[in-house]
Every structure is written in structure tokens, then in C-alpha cells.
Coordinates of C-alpha atoms and ligand atoms in Angstrom, one line a residue:
M1411 CA 76.7 111.5 101.9
S1412 CA 80.1 112.6 102.8
P1413 CA 81.7 115.3 100.4
S1414 CA 84.1 112.6 99.4
G1415 CA 81.4 110.8 97.0
L1416 CA 81.1 111.4 93.6
R1417 CA 77.3 111.2 92.5
K1418 CA 75.5 112.0 89.4
G1419 CA 76.3 115.4 88.3
W1420 CA 79.6 115.6 90.2
R1421 CA 81.7 116.4 87.0
D1422 CA 79.7 119.5 86.1
D1423 CA 79.9 120.7 89.6
A1424 CA 83.7 120.0 89.7
W1425 CA 84.2 121.8 86.4
Q1426 CA 82.4 125.0 87.5
S1427 CA 84.2 125.1 90.7
L1428 CA 87.5 124.7 88.8
T1429 CA 86.7 127.7 86.5
R1430 CA 85.9 129.6 89.6
G1431 CA 89.9 129.9 90.8
P1432 CA 92.2 130.9 91.6
W1433 CA 93.8 128.3 93.4
D1434 CA 96.6 127.9 95.8
V1435 CA 97.6 124.5 94.5
L1436 CA 96.5 122.9 91.3
V1437 CA 97.7 119.3 90.7
I1438 CA 98.1 117.9 87.3
G1439 CA 97.9 114.2 87.5
G1440 CA 95.4 111.8 89.6
G1441 CA 98.0 109.0 90.5
I1442 CA 99.1 108.4 93.8
T1443 CA 101.6 111.2 93.7
G1444 CA 99.1 113.8 93.0
A1445 CA 96.4 112.4 95.1
G1446 CA 99.0 112.4 98.2
I1447 CA 99.9 115.9 97.5
A1448 CA 96.3 117.2 96.9
R1449 CA 95.3 115.6 100.2
R1450 CA 98.2 117.0 102.1
A1451 CA 97.7 120.7 100.7
A1452 CA 93.9 120.5 101.4
K1453 CA 94.6 119.5 104.9
A1454 CA 96.9 122.5 105.2
G1455 CA 94.1 124.8 104.6
L1456 CA 95.2 125.4 100.9
R1457 CA 92.5 126.0 98.1
T1458 CA 93.5 122.9 96.1
A1459 CA 92.4 121.3 92.8
L1460 CA 93.4 118.2 91.0
V1461 CA 92.9 117.4 87.4
E1462 CA 93.6 114.1 85.6
Q1463 CA 93.3 113.3 82.1
R1464 CA 92.0 110.0 82.0
D1465 CA 90.3 108.2 85.0
F1466 CA 91.8 108.4 88.5
A1467 CA 94.6 106.1 88.9
W1468 CA 94.6 105.2 85.2
G1469 CA 98.4 105.7 84.9
T1470 CA 101.0 103.5 87.0
S1471 CA 99.2 103.8 90.0
S1472 CA 96.7 101.1 89.0
R1473 CA 99.3 98.9 87.4
S1474 CA 102.0 98.5 90.1
S1475 CA 102.9 95.1 91.7
K1476 CA 100.4 96.3 94.5
L1477 CA 102.9 95.8 97.1
V1478 CA 103.2 98.1 100.0
H1479 CA 107.0 97.4 100.6
G1480 CA 110.3 98.5 101.5
G1481 CA 111.8 97.3 98.5
L1482 CA 114.4 94.9 99.8
R1483 CA 116.5 94.7 96.6
Y1484 CA 117.0 98.8 96.8
L1485 CA 119.1 97.8 99.8
A1486 CA 121.6 95.9 97.4
H1487 CA 121.6 99.0 95.2
G1488 CA 122.5 101.1 98.2
Q1489 CA 119.2 103.2 97.8
I1490 CA 119.0 103.4 101.8
G1491 CA 116.7 106.6 101.8
V1492 CA 114.1 105.0 99.6
V1493 CA 114.0 101.7 101.9
R1494 CA 113.7 103.7 105.0
D1495 CA 110.9 105.9 103.8
S1496 CA 109.3 102.9 102.2
V1497 CA 109.3 100.6 105.4
R1498 CA 108.2 103.5 107.5
G1499 CA 105.6 104.3 105.1
R1500 CA 104.3 100.6 104.9
E1501 CA 104.3 100.6 108.9
E1502 CA 102.1 103.6 108.9
L1503 CA 99.7 102.3 106.2
L1504 CA 99.3 99.2 108.1
R1505 CA 98.2 100.9 111.1
V1506 CA 95.9 103.6 109.4
A1507 CA 94.3 101.6 106.5
P1508 CA 93.4 97.8 107.7
G1509 CA 91.3 96.2 105.1
L1510 CA 93.2 98.2 102.4
V1511 CA 96.9 97.5 103.4
E1512 CA 97.3 94.1 104.7
E1513 CA 100.4 92.1 105.9
L1514 CA 101.9 89.5 103.5
A1515 CA 104.8 87.1 104.5
F1516 CA 107.4 86.7 101.8
L1517 CA 109.6 83.5 101.4
M1518 CA 113.0 83.6 99.9
P1519 CA 114.3 80.1 99.1
L1520 CA 117.9 79.7 98.8
Y1521 CA 119.8 77.4 96.4
P1522 CA 123.6 76.7 96.1
G1523 CA 125.3 79.5 94.2
A1524 CA 122.5 82.0 94.0
K1525 CA 122.8 85.6 95.1
P1526 CA 122.4 87.0 97.4
G1527 CA 123.7 83.9 99.6
R1528 CA 122.4 83.1 103.0
Y1529 CA 124.5 85.4 105.1
M1530 CA 124.1 88.4 102.8
M1531 CA 120.3 87.9 102.9
A1532 CA 120.5 87.7 106.6
A1533 CA 122.4 90.8 106.9
G1534 CA 120.0 92.5 104.5
L1535 CA 117.0 91.4 106.3
L1536 CA 118.3 92.5 109.6
A1537 CA 118.7 96.0 108.3
Y1538 CA 115.6 96.0 106.9
D1539 CA 113.7 95.0 110.0
M1540 CA 115.9 97.5 111.9
L1541 CA 114.7 100.4 109.5
A1542 CA 111.1 99.4 110.3
G1543 CA 111.6 98.9 114.0
R1544 CA 110.4 95.4 114.4
R1545 CA 111.6 92.1 113.6
T1546 CA 109.7 90.0 110.9
N1547 CA 112.4 87.9 109.5
R1548 CA 113.4 84.2 110.4
Y1549 CA 115.2 81.7 109.0
L1550 CA 113.3 78.3 107.7
S1551 CA 114.7 74.9 107.1
A1552 CA 114.3 73.4 103.6
S1553 CA 111.5 71.1 104.5
R1554 CA 109.5 73.9 106.4
L1555 CA 109.8 75.8 103.2
S1556 CA 108.5 73.0 100.8
S1557 CA 105.7 72.5 103.3
L1558 CA 104.8 76.0 103.1
V1559 CA 105.1 76.2 99.2
P1560 CA 104.1 72.7 98.1
P1561 CA 105.1 73.4 94.3
L1562 CA 108.4 74.9 95.1
R1563 CA 111.5 73.4 93.5
T1564 CA 113.2 71.2 96.0
D1565 CA 116.2 70.2 94.0
R1566 CA 119.2 71.4 95.9
L1567 CA 116.9 73.6 98.2
T1568 CA 119.2 74.5 101.3
G1569 CA 116.5 76.5 103.3
G1570 CA 115.4 80.0 103.0
F1571 CA 113.9 83.1 104.9
R1572 CA 110.6 84.5 105.9
Y1573 CA 110.0 88.3 106.4
G1574 CA 107.1 90.5 106.5
D1575 CA 105.7 93.2 104.0
A1576 CA 102.4 94.1 102.8
W1577 CA 100.0 94.3 99.9
T1578 CA 97.2 96.6 98.7
D1579 CA 94.9 97.3 96.1
D1580 CA 96.7 100.1 94.3
A1581 CA 93.7 101.9 92.5
R1582 CA 91.5 101.8 95.6
L1583 CA 94.4 103.2 97.7
V1584 CA 94.5 106.3 95.3
L1585 CA 90.7 106.6 95.3
R1586 CA 90.6 106.6 99.1
V1587 CA 93.3 109.2 99.4
L1588 CA 91.6 111.3 96.9
A1589 CA 88.2 110.7 98.8
D1590 CA 90.2 112.2 102.0
A1591 CA 91.3 115.3 99.8
R1592 CA 87.8 116.0 98.8
D1593 CA 86.6 115.5 102.5
A1594 CA 89.1 118.3 103.3
G1595 CA 88.1 120.6 100.6
A1596 CA 89.8 119.6 97.5
V1597 CA 88.2 119.6 94.1
T1598 CA 89.2 116.6 91.9
L1599 CA 88.1 116.0 88.2
S1600 CA 88.8 113.2 86.0
Y1601 CA 89.0 113.1 82.1
A1602 CA 90.3 116.8 82.3
R1603 CA 93.6 117.2 80.3
V1604 CA 96.1 119.8 80.8
D1605 CA 97.1 120.8 77.4
D1606 CA 99.6 123.4 78.1
T1607 CA 100.8 125.7 81.1
L1608 CA 99.8 129.5 81.1
R1609 CA 102.7 131.9 81.8
D1610 CA 102.9 135.5 83.1
R1611 CA 105.2 138.0 81.3
S1612 CA 108.4 137.0 83.0
G1613 CA 107.7 133.3 81.9
R1614 CA 106.5 131.9 85.2
V1615 CA 103.9 129.2 85.3
V1616 CA 100.5 130.8 86.5
G1617 CA 98.1 128.2 85.5
V1618 CA 96.9 125.7 83.1
A1619 CA 94.9 125.4 80.0
L1620 CA 92.4 122.7 80.7
R1621 CA 90.2 120.7 78.3
D1622 CA 87.2 118.5 79.4
D1623 CA 87.5 114.9 77.7
G1624 CA 84.4 113.3 79.5
P1625 CA 81.6 112.1 77.3
E1626 CA 79.4 114.9 78.1
G1627 CA 82.0 117.6 78.1
S1628 CA 82.2 118.0 74.4
G1629 CA 85.7 119.3 74.5
R1630 CA 85.2 122.5 76.4
T1631 CA 88.1 124.2 77.5
C1632 CA 89.1 126.7 80.4
E1633 CA 91.9 128.6 81.9
V1634 CA 92.8 127.8 85.6
N1635 CA 95.0 129.9 87.6
A1636 CA 96.9 128.7 90.5
T1637 CA 99.8 130.0 92.8
V1638 CA 101.6 126.8 92.5
V1639 CA 101.3 124.5 89.6
I1640 CA 102.3 121.0 90.2
N1641 CA 103.3 118.5 87.7
A1642 CA 102.4 115.2 88.9
T1643 CA 102.3 113.2 85.6
G1644 CA 104.3 110.3 86.4
A1645 CA 106.1 108.7 83.5
A1646 CA 104.7 111.6 81.3
A1647 CA 106.4 114.4 83.3
D1648 CA 108.9 115.5 80.7
R1649 CA 106.0 116.6 78.5
L1650 CA 104.8 119.6 80.4
R1651 CA 108.5 120.2 81.7
K1652 CA 109.2 120.7 77.9
G1653 CA 106.8 123.8 77.8
V1654 CA 109.1 125.6 80.5
G1655 CA 112.2 124.5 78.6
G1656 CA 113.2 121.4 80.9
G1657 CA 115.0 118.9 78.9
P1658 CA 114.4 115.1 79.1
R1659 CA 114.9 113.6 82.4
I1660 CA 112.7 110.5 82.8
R1661 CA 113.4 107.0 81.8
P1662 CA 110.2 105.3 81.4
L1663 CA 110.6 101.6 82.6
R1664 CA 107.9 99.0 82.1
G1665 CA 106.9 96.4 84.1
S1666 CA 104.6 93.5 83.5
H1667 CA 102.8 91.0 85.5
L1668 CA 100.7 87.9 84.9
F1669 CA 97.5 87.0 86.9
F1670 CA 96.9 83.4 87.5
P1671 CA 93.8 81.8 89.0
S1672 CA 94.9 81.0 92.4
K1673 CA 93.9 77.3 91.6
R1674 CA 96.8 76.9 89.1
L1675 CA 99.3 78.3 91.3
P1676 CA 98.1 78.2 94.9
L1677 CA 100.1 80.3 97.3
A1678 CA 99.5 81.6 101.0
N1679 CA 102.4 83.5 101.0
A1680 CA 104.7 85.6 98.5
V1681 CA 107.7 83.6 97.1
G1682 CA 110.5 85.3 95.4
G1683 CA 113.6 84.1 93.8
A1684 CA 116.2 85.2 91.4
H1685 CA 115.6 85.0 87.7
P1686 CA 117.8 82.0 86.2
A1687 CA 118.7 84.7 83.1
D1688 CA 119.7 87.8 85.0
G1689 CA 119.4 87.2 88.8
R1690 CA 116.8 89.8 89.3
P1691 CA 114.3 89.0 92.0
V1692 CA 110.9 87.9 90.6
F1693 CA 107.9 87.2 92.9
A1694 CA 104.6 85.0 92.9
Y1695 CA 102.0 86.1 95.5
P1696 CA 98.4 85.8 96.1
W1697 CA 96.3 89.0 95.5
D1698 CA 92.6 89.3 96.1
G1699 CA 91.6 85.7 94.8
V1700 CA 94.2 85.5 92.1
T1701 CA 98.1 85.1 92.0
I1702 CA 100.4 87.5 90.5
V1703 CA 103.8 86.8 89.0
G1704 CA 106.1 89.8 88.1
T1705 CA 107.6 92.0 87.5
T1706 CA 109.9 92.8 84.5
D1707 CA 112.1 96.1 84.1
V1708 CA 112.5 97.1 80.6
D1709 CA 112.6 100.5 78.8
E1710 CA 109.4 101.6 77.6
P1711 CA 110.0 103.9 74.3
G1712 CA 106.1 104.0 73.7
D1713 CA 103.6 107.0 74.0
Q1714 CA 102.8 107.3 77.5
A1715 CA 99.3 108.5 76.7
I1716 CA 98.4 104.9 75.4
E1717 CA 97.8 102.0 77.5
P1718 CA 101.0 99.8 77.9
R1719 CA 101.0 96.2 77.1
I1720 CA 103.2 93.2 78.1
A1721 CA 105.6 92.3 75.2
A1722 CA 106.2 88.6 74.1
S1723 CA 109.8 88.6 75.5
E1724 CA 108.6 89.7 79.0
I1725 CA 106.1 86.7 78.8
A1726 CA 108.7 84.3 78.0
Y1727 CA 110.8 85.8 80.9
L1728 CA 108.2 85.4 83.4
E1729 CA 107.3 81.8 81.9
A1730 CA 111.1 81.1 82.6
W1731 CA 111.0 82.1 86.1
I1732 CA 107.8 80.1 86.9
S1733 CA 109.4 77.0 85.5
D1734 CA 112.7 77.5 87.3
M1735 CA 110.6 78.0 90.7
F1736 CA 107.8 75.8 90.0
P1737 CA 108.7 73.1 87.5
S1738 CA 106.2 70.7 88.4
L1739 CA 103.3 72.9 87.6
G1740 CA 104.0 73.2 83.9
L1741 CA 102.5 76.5 84.1
R1742 CA 102.4 78.8 80.8
G1743 CA 101.5 82.4 80.2
C1744 CA 98.4 81.1 78.4
D1745 CA 97.0 79.7 81.7
A1746 CA 96.8 83.4 83.1
V1747 CA 93.6 85.1 83.4
A1748 CA 95.0 88.6 82.5
S1749 CA 98.4 90.6 82.0
M1750 CA 99.1 94.1 83.0
A1751 CA 101.9 96.4 82.3
G1752 CA 102.7 99.7 83.8
V1753 CA 105.4 102.3 83.3
R1754 CA 107.6 103.6 86.3
P1755 CA 108.5 107.1 86.3
V1756 CA 112.1 106.8 86.9
I1757 CA 114.8 109.4 86.6
G1758 CA 117.3 108.5 84.0
T1759 CA 120.8 108.6 85.0
G1760 CA 122.1 106.5 81.8
K1761 CA 122.9 103.4 83.7
S1762 CA 123.0 100.3 81.3
D1763 CA 121.0 98.3 83.7
P1764 CA 117.3 99.5 84.1
S1765 CA 117.0 97.9 87.5
A1766 CA 120.0 99.9 88.9
E1767 CA 118.5 103.4 88.3
S1768 CA 117.4 104.8 91.5
R1769 CA 113.7 104.8 92.7
E1770 CA 114.2 108.1 94.7
H1771 CA 111.5 110.8 94.0
V1772 CA 112.4 114.3 93.0
V1773 CA 111.0 117.8 93.3
W1774 CA 112.1 120.3 90.6
D1775 CA 110.9 123.8 90.4
E1776 CA 111.3 125.0 86.8
S1777 CA 109.9 128.5 86.2
G1778 CA 107.3 128.0 88.7
L1779 CA 106.3 124.5 87.4
V1780 CA 106.8 122.0 90.2
T1781 CA 107.4 118.6 89.0
V1782 CA 107.1 115.8 91.6
T1783 CA 108.0 112.3 90.2
G1784 CA 109.8 109.0 90.7
G1785 CA 109.4 107.4 94.2
K1786 CA 106.9 104.6 95.0
L1787 CA 103.4 103.9 95.8
T1788 CA 104.3 103.0 99.1
T1789 CA 106.0 106.3 99.9
F1790 CA 103.6 108.6 98.5
D1791 CA 102.9 110.4 102.0
A1792 CA 106.7 111.2 102.4
I1793 CA 106.8 112.5 98.8
A1794 CA 103.5 114.5 99.5
R1795 CA 105.3 116.1 102.7
D1796 CA 108.4 116.9 100.8
A1797 CA 106.5 118.7 98.1
L1798 CA 104.4 120.7 100.3
H1799 CA 107.5 121.7 102.5
R1800 CA 109.3 122.9 99.1
I1801 CA 106.3 125.1 98.0
A1802 CA 105.6 126.3 101.4
P1803 CA 107.6 129.6 100.7
R1804 CA 105.3 130.6 97.9
L1805 CA 102.2 129.9 99.7
G1806 CA 103.1 132.2 102.8
G1807 CA 104.6 129.6 104.8
K1808 CA 101.4 127.3 104.8
S1809 CA 103.0 123.7 104.9
S1810 CA 101.7 120.3 105.2
S1811 CA 99.7 119.3 108.1
N1812 CA 100.9 116.8 110.8
G1813 CA 99.0 113.5 111.0
T1814 CA 98.6 110.2 109.1
P1815 CA 98.8 109.3 105.4
L1816 CA 95.1 108.4 105.3
D1817 CA 92.3 109.5 107.6
V1818 CA 91.8 107.0 110.3
L1819 CA 88.2 105.8 110.1
P1820 CA 86.0 106.4 113.3
T1821 CA 84.8 103.1 114.4
M1822 CA 81.3 104.3 114.1
A1823 CA 81.8 104.5 110.3
V1824 CA 81.8 100.7 110.2
P1825 CA 78.6 99.0 111.2
A1826 CA 79.1 95.9 113.2
G1827 CA 77.6 92.7 111.9
G1828 CA 75.6 92.5 108.9
Q1829 CA 75.5 89.6 106.2
L1830 CA 79.5 89.9 105.4
E1831 CA 81.8 87.9 107.3
P1832 CA 84.3 89.8 109.4
E1833 CA 87.1 89.6 106.7
A1834 CA 84.9 91.0 104.1
M1835 CA 83.8 93.8 106.3
R1836 CA 87.1 94.9 107.0
R1837 CA 88.0 94.9 103.2
L1838 CA 84.8 96.9 102.7
A1839 CA 85.5 99.6 105.1
G1840 CA 89.4 99.6 103.9
R1841 CA 88.1 100.3 100.5
H1842 CA 85.2 102.4 101.1
G1843 CA 86.3 104.5 104.0
R1844 CA 83.8 106.9 105.4
E1845 CA 81.5 105.7 102.7
T1846 CA 81.2 102.3 104.2
A1847 CA 77.7 102.4 105.7
E1848 CA 76.4 104.1 102.7
A1849 CA 77.7 101.5 100.4
L1850 CA 76.4 98.6 102.5
A1851 CA 73.1 100.3 102.7
A1852 CA 72.6 100.6 99.0
A1853 CA 73.3 96.7 98.6
R1854 CA 69.9 94.9 97.1
Q1855 CA 68.9 91.5 97.3
G1856 CA 71.9 89.0 96.8
E1857 CA 74.7 91.8 96.5
M1858 CA 76.2 90.8 99.7
A1859 CA 77.5 87.5 97.9
I1860 CA 80.9 87.6 96.7
I1861 CA 81.5 87.7 93.0
E1862 CA 83.0 84.3 92.2
G1863 CA 86.7 84.1 91.6
T1864 CA 87.2 87.8 93.5
R1865 CA 87.0 89.0 97.0
N1866 CA 84.3 91.8 96.0
P1867 CA 80.9 91.6 96.8
W1868 CA 78.3 92.6 94.5
L1869 CA 77.5 95.8 96.1
D1870 CA 81.0 97.1 95.0
V1871 CA 79.6 97.1 91.7
R1872 CA 76.4 99.0 92.6
W1873 CA 78.2 101.5 94.9
A1874 CA 80.9 102.2 92.4
A1875 CA 78.5 103.0 89.6
R1876 CA 76.4 105.2 91.7
A1877 CA 78.9 107.2 93.7
E1878 CA 82.5 106.6 92.7
G1879 CA 83.0 108.9 89.6
V1880 CA 82.9 106.2 86.8
V1881 CA 82.7 107.9 83.5
H1882 CA 83.7 104.8 81.3
L1883 CA 83.1 101.0 81.7
D1884 CA 86.8 100.4 82.1
D1885 CA 86.9 102.7 85.2
L1886 CA 84.4 100.5 86.8
L1887 CA 85.8 96.9 85.7
L1888 CA 89.7 97.7 86.0
R1889 CA 89.8 100.1 88.7
R1890 CA 86.7 100.5 90.9
V1891 CA 86.5 96.6 91.3
R1892 CA 89.4 94.6 89.7
I1893 CA 87.2 92.1 87.8
G1894 CA 89.2 92.8 84.5
L1895 CA 92.3 91.5 86.1
Q1896 CA 90.7 88.7 87.9
L1897 CA 88.3 86.8 85.7
P1898 CA 88.4 85.1 82.4
E1899 CA 87.8 87.7 79.4
G1900 CA 88.0 90.4 81.8
G1901 CA 84.6 89.6 83.5
G1902 CA 83.1 89.2 80.1
R1903 CA 80.9 86.0 81.1
I1904 CA 79.4 87.8 84.1
M1905 CA 78.6 91.0 82.0
T1906 CA 74.8 90.4 82.1
R1907 CA 75.0 90.9 85.9
V1908 CA 77.1 93.5 85.9
R1909 CA 75.0 95.4 83.3
A1910 CA 71.8 94.7 85.5
I1911 CA 73.3 96.6 88.3
A1912 CA 75.3 99.3 86.8
Q1913 CA 73.5 100.5 83.8
Q1914 CA 70.7 102.2 85.6
E1915 CA 73.1 103.7 88.4
L1916 CA 75.1 105.2 85.6
G1917 CA 72.1 106.5 83.9
W1918 CA 73.3 105.0 80.4
D1919 CA 70.8 104.1 77.8
D1920 CA 71.1 100.9 76.0
R1921 CA 73.2 102.5 73.1
R1922 CA 75.6 103.8 75.5
W1923 CA 76.0 100.6 77.3
A1924 CA 76.6 98.7 74.0
A1925 CA 79.3 101.3 73.0
E1926 CA 80.9 101.2 76.3
E1927 CA 80.9 97.6 76.5
A1928 CA 82.4 97.1 72.9
A1929 CA 85.2 99.6 74.0
Y1930 CA 86.0 97.9 77.2
R1931 CA 86.1 94.3 75.2
R1932 CA 88.3 95.9 72.9
L1933 CA 90.7 97.6 75.2
W1934 CA 91.0 94.5 77.4
A1935 CA 91.7 92.4 74.2
T1936 CA 94.6 94.7 73.4
A1937 CA 96.1 95.7 76.9
Y1938 CA 95.1 93.2 79.3
A1939 CA 94.5 89.8 77.7
P1940 CA 96.9 86.8 78.5
P1941 CA 98.8 85.2 75.5
E1942 CA 96.5 83.0 73.5
R1943 CA 97.2 79.3 73.9
A1944 CA 97.1 78.7 69.9
A1945 CA 99.7 81.5 69.5
Q1946 CA 102.1 80.1 72.4
D1947 CA 101.7 76.6 70.7
A1948 CA 102.6 77.8 67.3
G1949 CA 105.6 80.0 68.8
Ligands
LIG474 C1 105.3 97.5 87.1 C2 105.4 98.3 88.3 C3 105.4 97.7 89.5 C4 105.5 98.8 90.9 N1 105.2 98.2 91.9 C5 105.2 99.0 93.0 C6 104.9 98.3 94.3 O1 104.6 97.2 94.4 N2 104.8 99.1 95.4 C7 105.3 100.5 95.3 O2 105.2 101.1 96.4 N3 105.5 101.1 94.0 C8 105.6 100.4 93.0 N4 105.7 101.0 91.6 C9 105.9 102.3 91.6 C10 104.6 103.0 91.8 O3 103.5 102.3 91.1 C11 104.7 104.5 91.0 O4 106.0 105.0 91.6 C12 103.5 105.3 91.3 O5 102.4 104.7 90.9 C13 103.5 106.7 90.5 O6 102.6 107.3 90.6 P1 102.4 108.9 89.9 O7 101.1 109.3 90.4 O8 103.8 109.4 90.2 O9 102.2 108.5 88.5 P2 100.6 108.0 87.8 O10 100.1 106.9 88.5 O11 101.3 107.6 86.4 O12 100.0 109.2 87.6 C14 100.1 110.3 86.8 C15 98.8 110.7 86.3 O13 99.0 111.7 85.3 C16 98.1 111.7 84.4 N5 98.5 112.7 83.5 C17 99.4 112.7 82.4 N6 99.5 113.8 81.7 C18 98.5 114.5 82.1 C19 98.0 115.9 81.5 N7 98.5 116.6 80.6 N8 96.8 116.3 82.1 C20 96.3 115.8 83.1 N9 96.6 114.3 83.7 C21 97.8 113.9 83.0 C22 98.0 110.3 83.9 O14 97.0 109.8 83.3 C23 98.2 109.6 85.1 O15 97.1 109.1 85.7 C24 105.5 100.2 90.6 C25 105.7 100.6 89.2 C26 105.6 99.8 88.2 C27 105.8 100.4 86.9

């Protein structure tokens, strides 16, 4: 097995290694920002550790729109730097991560009076393509558009544009970046919470106080010293900054999505359009067997340590857009299989419109605590390189290595043939990276079959339970495989088979399984369930 794997006993090993510091770089936060920095740091030959309070990718990085994109709308807000980094990041990820980051065509229908109009959009798309260095956009007639998207409202449709962006599985992207980091020597530990920073006499941060929140860790604690401590805790970044005297800077903005069975909203491409209420762009797009509709952009005053959830007003907002774009479908929130909310770590400047706040990332050094937040999933490697460049003087000049944002897989690692279709093989290799051959070899009879309603073969469940660091059942069903977002009842109807595969691999007795399943079902009902039909009818 490659060092990237997390097999039985891995948490104890990682805990022991952590206590044996000191470290050059200690990263707090196992989202895409922390993962990207840990990977670059380890590749630069720095002794690197990363700790995450919950599961890897538990935060915003598993709750995004799952698009690897330039963010066309940021052009309208003049955020050229974000768009440039994003389209470059997208092109690079498409090149190095086939099967994990894939092209997706976007269609933008035009209606009279809607903004931006035809010429403004043409200019925006031209600039967008120029930043990427390749032309993807094209004007389409109304009849061509409606043949591509049969449920689209044709009333007053004048035509539209097609352009290219990409999609990914956000949680799996984080996991692959972390696997690269471990292959380069980093130690990573989930369910390990930083309660506070440690400071020397002059007040400079020299380490952290860590608590093991894993089920078998029974709250053990330790102090971990590091030359540089990086606060990559996303929307929660102000909490650790407060300890070094930093005032509040983050404006947490919630964005929510609804996941529909693709039969109810069948789309081969992404479709975007201005919301009838406020003109914000909203999108519907195919994602791994379902159709996603999103997103919203509202202030999130809640506790960042609690799972965010979609609000009734956001459901109504998304429903209004769906009925404006696809009126013939009569689609409502209660037709969805799941919902999901995430919180953007945006730097607040007091703008009245949340969507006008900049999506640029920041790197702040406050008494030695280096906070890296903001930015986007798509720009993780640009953020990582910037962070490494900024901390290099404190590390004797060692800086980020050159190279790609993900290790390009040697072709030898992907066995040809097998019982999977070529597209499923490509997907598997994209998600499992160097471990693809081992994951395939672990499959038992019938586990090459695809789980109905998803694109995952059953072997993904076995491999995740065996070697991907699953600590609780929601880690498996919401972030290793995304059954909780793709199937009714969060996959509750196929739980018997999931259990038959996963329980033994996880080493859980019947009591533990029952407790985990009950906790998962409760979590899903509170934070991921779609609105209930009866409640919507009554409302
Ligand atoms: C609705 C929505 C849609 C989006 N869509 C896109 C998109 O399509 N494309 C795109 O490129 N970007 C998108 N983004 C932006 C992108 O998702 C975020 O910028 C990115 O995921 C932030 O990653 P992060 O690692 O900084 O934060 P997070 O992913 O939140 O990671 C921070 C981690 O720190 C951990 N943590 C917090 N406190 C502690 C502590 N004390 N000790 C240990 N660990 C701690 C948290 O548990 C968390 O896992 C979207 C964001 C949202 C909200």
C-alpha cells in the first residue's frame, strides 16, 4: 500500500507521530486550503503535519457547488485576479486530474431585458476564454438551445451562449490532495481539534494545544510545536485569530443547494440564468447521477462548529428560479432527494449585497499565526503557493516546489480493462489516485456493479471503509461516497448492503454499528433532508 492509505490503526500512528514534533509547518484545518498547503509544504521537504477537528473535508470543502470554474460573475464585480487564478487553476486540474475534474458545458439562455444582455455577455465570455488561453464560447440560436435543454422556458427566448467550465467531487478532491501530501511525508489526523495556540514569552505562536476527539481517543491531549502554525480553518478562522488579538474579519456567507433525481430534472449541460427576484445567477447542472440546483448567498450568523442547513427562505428562492426557468416541470423542493448548505469564508468589507464581497484569498501573519482563508476550491494550489512563498523567510528560505496541483498518475497505476466500463475506470482512478489498483483488487463478487442512482461501484464502499480514514458513518456516506446526497433517505434504503460490506472492514461490533447508523440518520434528517411534502403543502 502507498503511504497515502489510512488503514486500521492509522489514527494512533498519526497521534504518536504528531507528539514527536517539532514540525516546520503545522496546518490547522483539513479542507482544501489546508490540504493544498500541507501538500506543497511536504513537497518542499518541510516537516509537515495537518490536523482537522472533524472528518477531512467536513467543512465548506465538501459543501461547495462542486464546480472547478473561473466564476464568470466575478468578472462583473471586477475581481479579475480571482477569475484569472481560477481559470488557470481549472485548466491545470483538467490536465492533471482526469476522472476527478471533468469538463462541463454551461448554457446561458438570453431573454429580453435580462442582465447581462447579449453583447455584455459576449464580451465577458471572450475575456473569460482569453484568460484561460482557449476558446470555449459560442452563440446559440433559441431553437438550438431549446433542443439542448427541452424543459427550458421558450417564451421570449432569443438565444444564448455556451461556454466551458468543469465539475468535480469536492470532498474527493480534498482527499486526493491529502493523499499526495502523505505520500510526500506529511502526517494528517482527523478528529483532532486545536483548542488554543501556544505562545512564547514574547507572545509569538509556537505551537498548538491539541485534543483527540476520535471515538477511541477518549479526549487525550498534547502540545505540538511548530516553526509556522497555519490557521486554515475557513469560515471559523476568526476564532483562533481572537487568541492572538485579531479582530473579526470574516463574513460567513451561507450557500445552499437542492439535489434532484436526474429523471425529475434531466440535464446534459449546466444551465444558468438570472434569478427573477434579484438578478443573481443561479445554476442547474448534472453532478454524478443527480441534478444540483444552487446556490444562495446569505449571511450565516450560526456557530461554525455546527452543520449548516438550508433555510425555508432559501428553498423558496431556489424554487422560484426553477419555476421561472423550467415552468413545465412543476418541480418543488420536496421533489429533491437531499439538500446541502455550506458557509463561504469571505473577508467582510461591510457591503450590503453579500454577493458583492470579494472572493480573493488572504494571508495574514498575526503574532506568528498565519491565517490563510477566502479564495475558492478551484484556486487551492495558487493559494498554497502564495502561503508557502509568504512563510519561506521563517523556514530558512524553503519555499513551495514547482510542479502540478496534483501528482499526475503514472499510467502503470491504472490497470487496463477489468470489469468496469472505461468511463467508470477513469472516474475510479481520478478518485483513488495511486491506490486505484489496490482498490480494484479489494472488490468482492458483485462489487464492480454500480450502486443504483449513483456512479459509484460498490467497491468504493469497501475501499473507503478499509483504507480511507473513516471514523464515523457520515464520513463514509457523505464524503467518501456521496450516497447521502444522491439517494433517498440518505441511502437509508440500501443500508443493509452498506453494512454487509463496511461493518467488518471498519471493525465495528453490532452495538457500534447501531449507534453510528442512528447518529447518521439523525444528522441526515436535520442537515441534509429535502423539505417534507406535507410541510410544503401546508405552507
Ligand atoms: C455554497 C458554496 C458554494 C461554493 N462553490 C464553489 C465552487 O463551485 N467552486 C469553487 O472553486 N469554490 C466554491 N466555493 C468556495 C469553496 O468551497 C471554499 O472557498 C473552500 O472550500 C474553503 O476551503 P477551506 O479549506 O478554506 O475551508 P473549509 O473547507 O471549511 O476547511 C476548514 C476546516 O477547518 C476545520 N477546523 C475549524 N476549526 C478547527 C480547529 N479549531 N481545529 C481543527 N480544525 C478546525 C473545519 O472543521 C474545516 O473542515 C463555494 C463555497 C460555498 C459555501
